[in-house]
Coordinates of C-alpha atoms in Angstrom, one line a residue:
M111 CA 117.7 134.7 -20.9
T112 CA 114.4 135.3 -22.7
E113 CA 112.4 138.0 -20.9
P114 CA 109.2 136.8 -19.4
G115 CA 106.0 138.0 -21.0
P116 CA 102.8 139.2 -19.4
L117 CA 99.7 137.0 -19.0
S118 CA 96.2 138.2 -19.8
D119 CA 95.8 139.4 -16.2
G120 CA 99.1 141.3 -16.3
S121 CA 101.2 139.0 -14.2
P122 CA 104.6 137.9 -15.7
T123 CA 105.3 134.3 -16.7
V124 CA 108.6 132.5 -16.4
A125 CA 110.6 131.8 -19.5
K126 CA 110.9 128.2 -20.5
D127 CA 114.7 128.3 -20.5
V128 CA 114.6 129.0 -16.8
I129 CA 112.7 125.8 -16.2
E130 CA 114.9 123.9 -18.5
S131 CA 118.0 125.2 -16.8
A132 CA 116.7 123.9 -13.5
R133 CA 115.9 120.6 -15.0
T134 CA 119.4 120.4 -16.5
F135 CA 120.9 121.1 -13.1
R136 CA 118.9 118.2 -11.5
L137 CA 120.0 115.8 -14.3
R138 CA 123.6 116.9 -13.9
M139 CA 123.4 116.4 -10.1
A140 CA 122.1 112.9 -10.7
V141 CA 125.1 112.1 -12.9
I142 CA 127.5 113.6 -10.3
D143 CA 125.9 111.6 -7.5
H144 CA 126.0 108.3 -9.5
A145 CA 129.7 108.8 -10.3
Y146 CA 130.4 109.5 -6.7
E147 CA 128.6 106.3 -5.6
V148 CA 130.6 104.3 -8.2
A149 CA 133.9 105.8 -6.9
L150 CA 132.9 105.0 -3.3
D151 CA 132.2 101.4 -4.2
A152 CA 135.8 101.1 -5.3
T153 CA 137.0 102.2 -1.8
R154 CA 135.0 99.5 0.1
D155 CA 135.4 95.8 0.8
R156 CA 132.8 93.2 -0.1
F157 CA 131.0 93.9 3.2
G158 CA 130.6 97.6 2.5
R159 CA 133.3 98.8 4.9
T160 CA 135.5 101.7 3.7
V161 CA 139.1 100.5 3.5
H162 CA 140.6 103.4 1.4
A163 CA 139.7 106.5 3.3
G164 CA 142.0 108.7 1.2
A165 CA 140.4 107.7 -2.0
A166 CA 136.9 108.2 -0.5
A167 CA 137.8 111.7 0.6
A168 CA 139.1 112.5 -2.9
A169 CA 135.9 111.2 -4.5
R170 CA 133.9 113.4 -2.1
A171 CA 136.0 116.5 -3.0
Q172 CA 135.5 115.8 -6.7
R173 CA 131.8 115.5 -6.2
D174 CA 131.6 118.8 -4.3
E175 CA 133.6 120.6 -7.0
A176 CA 131.4 119.3 -9.8
A177 CA 128.2 120.2 -8.0
V178 CA 129.3 123.8 -7.4
E179 CA 130.2 124.1 -11.0
A180 CA 126.9 122.7 -12.1
Y181 CA 125.0 125.1 -9.9
A182 CA 127.0 128.1 -11.1
T183 CA 126.5 127.1 -14.8
H184 CA 122.8 126.1 -14.8
L185 CA 120.9 127.3 -11.7
A186 CA 122.6 130.3 -10.2
P187 CA 121.4 132.8 -13.0
H188 CA 117.8 131.5 -12.7
A189 CA 117.1 130.4 -9.2
G190 CA 115.4 133.7 -8.1
D191 CA 113.2 133.9 -11.2
L192 CA 112.2 130.3 -10.7
L193 CA 111.2 130.7 -7.1
D194 CA 109.3 133.9 -7.8
A195 CA 107.2 132.2 -10.5
A196 CA 106.7 129.2 -8.3
R197 CA 105.3 131.4 -5.5
R198 CA 102.9 133.2 -7.9
A199 CA 101.7 129.8 -9.1
L200 CA 101.2 128.6 -5.6
D201 CA 99.1 131.6 -4.8
E202 CA 96.8 130.8 -7.7
L203 CA 96.1 127.2 -6.8
P204 CA 92.9 126.1 -5.2
P205 CA 93.1 124.9 -1.6
A206 CA 94.7 121.5 -1.1
R207 CA 96.5 119.5 1.5
H208 CA 99.9 119.7 -0.1
L209 CA 100.1 123.5 -0.4
A210 CA 101.5 124.2 3.1
G211 CA 104.2 121.7 2.6
W212 CA 105.1 123.1 -0.9
R213 CA 105.2 126.6 0.5
A214 CA 107.7 125.4 3.2
V215 CA 109.8 123.8 0.5
L216 CA 109.9 127.0 -1.5
E217 CA 110.9 129.0 1.5
G218 CA 113.6 126.4 2.3
L219 CA 115.0 126.6 -1.3
A220 CA 115.0 130.4 -1.0
A221 CA 117.0 130.2 2.2
T222 CA 119.4 127.7 0.8
T223 CA 119.9 129.8 -2.3
A224 CA 120.8 132.8 -0.2
E225 CA 123.3 130.6 1.8
I226 CA 124.9 129.4 -1.4
R227 CA 125.2 133.0 -2.7
R228 CA 126.8 134.2 0.5
A229 CA 129.3 131.3 0.5
L230 CA 130.3 131.8 -3.1
D231 CA 130.8 135.5 -2.6
R232 CA 133.3 134.9 0.1
P233 CA 136.8 134.3 -1.3
A234 CA 138.6 131.2 -0.2
T235 CA 142.1 131.5 1.3
G236 CA 143.6 128.4 -0.1
P237 CA 142.9 124.9 -1.5
S238 CA 141.9 123.5 1.9
A239 CA 139.6 126.4 2.5
E240 CA 138.1 125.9 -0.9
R241 CA 137.5 122.2 -0.3
A242 CA 135.8 123.0 3.0
R243 CA 133.6 125.6 1.4
R244 CA 132.5 123.2 -1.3
A245 CA 131.8 120.5 1.2
A246 CA 129.7 122.9 3.3
L247 CA 127.7 123.8 0.2
W248 CA 126.9 120.2 -0.8
P249 CA 123.8 119.9 1.5
H250 CA 122.3 123.1 0.0
L251 CA 123.0 121.9 -3.5
A252 CA 121.5 118.5 -2.7
A253 CA 118.4 120.3 -1.5
W254 CA 117.9 121.8 -4.9
A255 CA 118.6 118.4 -6.6
D256 CA 116.0 116.7 -4.3
H257 CA 113.3 119.3 -4.2
G258 CA 113.8 121.7 -7.1
S259 CA 111.3 119.7 -9.2
I260 CA 108.5 121.2 -7.0
A261 CA 109.6 124.7 -7.9
S262 CA 109.9 123.8 -11.6
N263 CA 106.6 122.2 -11.7
L264 CA 104.8 125.1 -10.1
A265 CA 106.6 127.6 -12.4
D266 CA 105.6 125.6 -15.4
Q267 CA 102.0 125.6 -14.3
H268 CA 102.0 129.4 -13.6
G269 CA 99.6 131.0 -16.1
A270 CA 98.7 127.7 -17.7
P271 CA 95.0 127.4 -18.8
R272 CA 92.7 125.6 -16.5
H273 CA 91.4 122.3 -17.8
Q274 CA 87.6 122.2 -18.0
P275 CA 85.5 119.1 -17.9
S276 CA 84.9 117.6 -21.3
L277 CA 81.7 115.7 -20.4
T278 CA 78.3 116.8 -19.5
R279 CA 76.7 115.4 -16.4
E280 CA 74.6 113.0 -18.4
E281 CA 77.7 111.8 -20.5
Q282 CA 79.7 111.5 -17.3
Q283 CA 77.1 109.3 -15.7
A284 CA 76.7 107.1 -18.8
W285 CA 80.5 106.6 -19.2
T286 CA 80.9 105.9 -15.4
E287 CA 78.3 103.2 -15.6
K288 CA 80.0 101.7 -18.7
A289 CA 83.4 101.8 -16.9
Q290 CA 81.9 100.2 -13.7
A291 CA 80.4 97.4 -15.8
A292 CA 83.8 96.8 -17.5
Q293 CA 85.5 96.7 -14.1
Q294 CA 83.1 94.0 -12.9
R295 CA 83.9 92.0 -16.1
G296 CA 87.6 92.5 -15.5
E297 CA 88.0 94.6 -18.6
L298 CA 89.0 97.9 -17.0
A299 CA 92.8 97.9 -17.0
L300 CA 94.4 100.7 -15.0
F301 CA 97.8 101.9 -16.3
E302 CA 98.7 105.3 -15.0
S303 CA 97.9 107.6 -12.0
W304 CA 98.8 111.1 -10.8
Y305 CA 97.4 114.0 -8.8
A306 CA 96.1 117.2 -10.3
A307 CA 96.9 120.7 -8.9
D308 CA 93.7 120.7 -6.8
G309 CA 94.8 117.5 -5.1
R310 CA 92.4 115.1 -6.8
P311 CA 93.7 111.8 -8.0
I312 CA 93.4 111.0 -11.7
T313 CA 93.8 107.5 -13.1
L314 CA 94.0 106.4 -16.7
A315 CA 92.5 103.0 -17.8
Y316 CA 91.8 101.0 -20.9
L317 CA 88.1 100.3 -21.2
V318 CA 87.6 97.2 -23.4
E319 CA 84.3 96.5 -25.2
D320 CA 83.9 94.1 -28.0
D321 CA 87.6 93.9 -28.7
D322 CA 87.8 97.7 -28.9
S323 CA 89.8 99.7 -26.4
T324 CA 89.1 103.3 -25.2
V325 CA 91.2 105.4 -22.8
V326 CA 89.1 106.7 -20.0
A327 CA 90.2 109.1 -17.1
L328 CA 88.8 108.3 -13.7
H329 CA 88.5 110.6 -10.7
G330 CA 88.7 109.0 -7.3
D331 CA 89.9 105.7 -5.9
P332 CA 89.1 103.0 -8.5
G333 CA 89.2 100.4 -5.7
A334 CA 86.4 102.2 -3.7
P335 CA 82.8 103.1 -4.5
G336 CA 82.2 106.7 -5.8
W337 CA 84.7 107.1 -8.5
K338 CA 83.6 108.5 -11.8
V339 CA 84.8 109.0 -15.4
I340 CA 85.8 112.6 -16.3
G341 CA 86.8 112.0 -19.9
H342 CA 87.3 109.4 -22.7
Y343 CA 90.0 109.6 -25.4
A344 CA 91.1 107.7 -28.4
H345 CA 94.7 107.2 -27.1
E346 CA 97.1 108.2 -24.3
W347 CA 98.6 111.2 -26.1
E348 CA 95.1 112.8 -26.5
A349 CA 94.4 112.2 -22.8
G350 CA 97.7 113.7 -21.7
K351 CA 96.9 116.9 -23.6
A352 CA 93.3 117.2 -22.3
L353 CA 93.8 116.4 -18.7
P354 CA 95.4 118.4 -15.9
P355 CA 99.2 118.0 -15.6
A356 CA 100.7 115.7 -13.0
L357 CA 102.0 117.1 -9.7
P358 CA 105.4 115.9 -8.4
P359 CA 104.6 112.7 -6.4
G360 CA 105.1 112.7 -2.6
V361 CA 107.6 110.9 -0.5
L362 CA 107.2 108.2 2.1
R363 CA 109.5 109.9 4.7
P364 CA 110.0 113.6 4.5
D365 CA 113.6 113.5 5.8
V366 CA 115.0 111.2 3.2
S367 CA 117.4 112.6 0.5
R368 CA 118.6 110.8 -2.6
S369 CA 121.7 113.0 -2.6
N370 CA 122.5 112.5 1.1
R371 CA 122.1 108.9 1.8
P372 CA 123.5 107.6 5.1
V373 CA 126.7 105.5 5.0
P374 CA 125.6 101.9 4.3
V375 CA 125.8 99.5 7.2
P376 CA 128.4 96.7 6.6
E377 CA 126.5 93.5 6.0
V378 CA 127.1 89.9 5.0
S379 CA 125.1 88.7 2.0
L380 CA 123.2 85.4 1.8
Q381 CA 125.7 84.2 -0.7
E382 CA 128.6 84.7 1.8
L383 CA 126.6 82.8 4.5
L384 CA 125.8 80.0 2.1
R385 CA 129.4 79.7 1.1
D386 CA 130.4 79.6 4.8
V387 CA 128.1 76.5 5.2
V388 CA 129.3 74.8 2.0
E389 CA 132.9 75.3 3.0
G390 CA 132.4 74.5 6.6
H391 CA 133.5 71.4 8.4
S392 CA 131.9 71.5 11.8
A393 CA 128.3 72.0 13.1
G394 CA 129.5 75.4 14.6
D395 CA 130.3 76.7 11.1
A396 CA 126.7 76.1 9.9
S397 CA 125.4 77.4 13.2
N398 CA 127.3 80.7 12.9
A399 CA 126.0 81.2 9.4
L400 CA 122.4 80.8 10.5
L401 CA 122.9 83.0 13.5
S402 CA 124.4 85.7 11.2
A403 CA 121.3 85.5 9.0
V404 CA 118.9 86.3 11.9
Q405 CA 121.2 88.7 13.8
R406 CA 119.5 91.9 14.9
G407 CA 120.7 95.4 15.6
Y408 CA 123.3 97.5 13.7
H409 CA 124.7 94.4 11.9
A410 CA 121.3 93.0 11.1
G411 CA 121.3 89.8 9.0
P412 CA 119.5 89.2 5.7
M413 CA 116.3 87.7 7.3
V414 CA 116.0 90.7 9.6
R415 CA 116.6 93.1 6.6
L416 CA 113.9 91.2 4.7
Q417 CA 111.4 91.8 7.5
E418 CA 112.3 95.5 7.5
L419 CA 111.7 95.6 3.8
L420 CA 108.3 94.1 4.2
E421 CA 107.4 96.5 7.0
T422 CA 108.6 99.5 5.0
S423 CA 106.8 98.4 1.9
G424 CA 103.7 98.0 3.9
Q425 CA 104.0 101.5 5.1
F426 CA 104.4 102.6 1.5
A427 CA 101.3 100.7 0.4
S428 CA 99.3 102.3 3.2
A429 CA 100.6 105.8 2.4
L430 CA 99.0 105.5 -1.1
E431 CA 95.7 106.1 0.7
T432 CA 93.8 103.7 -1.6
V433 CA 91.6 100.7 -0.8
H434 CA 94.0 98.4 -2.6
G435 CA 97.0 100.0 -1.0
R436 CA 95.5 99.3 2.5
Q437 CA 94.7 95.7 1.6
I438 CA 98.3 95.1 0.3
A439 CA 99.7 96.8 3.4
A440 CA 97.8 94.3 5.6
R441 CA 99.2 91.4 3.6
L442 CA 102.7 92.7 3.9
S443 CA 102.3 93.3 7.6
A444 CA 101.2 89.7 8.0
L445 CA 104.1 88.5 5.9
G446 CA 106.4 90.5 8.1
R447 CA 105.1 88.8 11.2
Q448 CA 105.6 85.4 9.5
I449 CA 109.2 86.3 8.7
E450 CA 109.8 87.4 12.4
F451 CA 108.4 84.1 13.6
L452 CA 110.5 82.2 11.0
A453 CA 113.6 84.1 12.1
R454 CA 113.1 83.1 15.7
E455 CA 112.7 79.5 14.6
V456 CA 115.9 79.7 12.6
E457 CA 117.7 81.1 15.6
D458 CA 116.5 78.3 17.8
A459 CA 117.6 75.7 15.2
A460 CA 121.0 77.4 14.8
E461 CA 121.6 77.3 18.6
D462 CA 120.7 73.6 18.7
L463 CA 123.0 73.0 15.7
G464 CA 125.8 74.8 17.5
A465 CA 125.3 72.7 20.6
T466 CA 125.8 69.6 18.4
V467 CA 129.5 68.9 18.9
A468 CA 130.2 67.2 15.6
V469 CA 132.2 67.4 12.4
L470 CA 131.5 66.0 9.0
P471 CA 132.7 62.4 8.6
P472 CA 135.9 61.9 6.7
H473 CA 134.3 59.6 4.1
R474 CA 132.8 62.8 2.6
T475 CA 135.9 63.3 0.6
P476 CA 136.4 66.2 -1.8
V477 CA 136.7 65.7 -5.5
L478 CA 139.4 67.4 -7.5
R479 CA 138.0 69.7 -10.0
I480 CA 141.0 69.4 -12.4
R481 CA 142.3 65.9 -13.2
P482 CA 146.1 65.6 -13.3
R483 CA 147.6 65.5 -16.8
P484 CA 149.4 62.3 -17.8
A485 CA 153.2 62.2 -17.7
V486 CA 155.0 63.1 -20.9
D487 CA 156.9 59.8 -21.2
T488 CA 153.7 57.7 -20.7
A489 CA 151.5 59.5 -23.2
T490 CA 150.7 57.6 -26.4
P491 CA 152.4 59.4 -29.3
P492 CA 150.0 60.7 -31.9
A493 CA 149.6 58.6 -35.1
P494 CA 151.3 60.0 -38.2
P495 CA 149.0 61.4 -40.8
P496 CA 148.2 59.0 -43.7
R497 CA 150.4 59.4 -46.8
A498 CA 148.7 60.6 -49.9
S499 CA 148.6 58.0 -52.7
T500 CA 150.1 59.0 -56.1
S501 CA 148.5 58.2 -59.4
T502 CA 150.1 58.0 -62.8
S503 CA 147.3 60.1 -64.2
S504 CA 148.5 63.0 -62.1
H505 CA 151.8 63.2 -63.8
H506 CA 152.4 66.2 -66.1
R507 CA 152.8 65.4 -69.7

């Protein structure tokens, strides 16, 4: 590993290969997790229920083994240096709302690193003990896969030069007025947003004037009064070099892990329910399909899941903490209430349909998809090919 060099103030920096090794570990973990999900899909039926428990256990053991190997190869030699650099960078940052949460993440990663080291230093006493040890390590390895980007981002920013405003106060006011006028004309197109280290939001937009486009950087919520332009650039690449780097984005729910998803609930798809209606014969068949669509609880139906999706998306939009986000959250909340009302109407209609004691009339006969082939002895024999006429001019001399 390349030795870290000192900064101008004497504090050490972290080598780039340390950050790259942590990134490689996260990518490797993503590949391992994807392969595990594919293997699990092969052990489930079409409703998501595990029907091959042995194969599922084998896939899990293979995942755990690959994850431990990835950690030992890429992250184990560098985890301590990475966390030290991240802590130093955190101490240098200006006060912001996210710092306390990030500090807790770093302390959690340090604790999980120590737990991994202790587990790997203890020798296993057989294959079953080895599998149990790897399975116990998976949550700790998953923690690094989920949250290691915060440590890497902080370590990468440690000692980086602070970005200074590129506009004077007069230039900033002039460009802000120009951008506000373009927004009123509908010619300010937002295309990227992130948060800087001090917690302020930065948004990039194309400012269009007389068929000419300029990239401008905005500070603040573009949907609310008070935002301002902090820089203008010829293209996106120039803006990326001049502006503060992006922080890792937040999460909607702090206890969610990409690497430790809960076991999916068995569910019936809308296609299955539609097929039940098409293939049904009695009113009860169609009624049961409709009732399945609006069923609540653990085995919730598709309409109830759609309502949950709208509600969760509304929470996401509200968590953006922007004017437009709150407006969209209100729309999604109203749509969720409409879906709930519609689901109750469907349930009432399904119960009425189930109470209709009736079957489809027999004159609705099926149609064969494949017509029977004619018998061999009744088929018309093919006509013989025409005989070629001979000409005397074709004889050889």
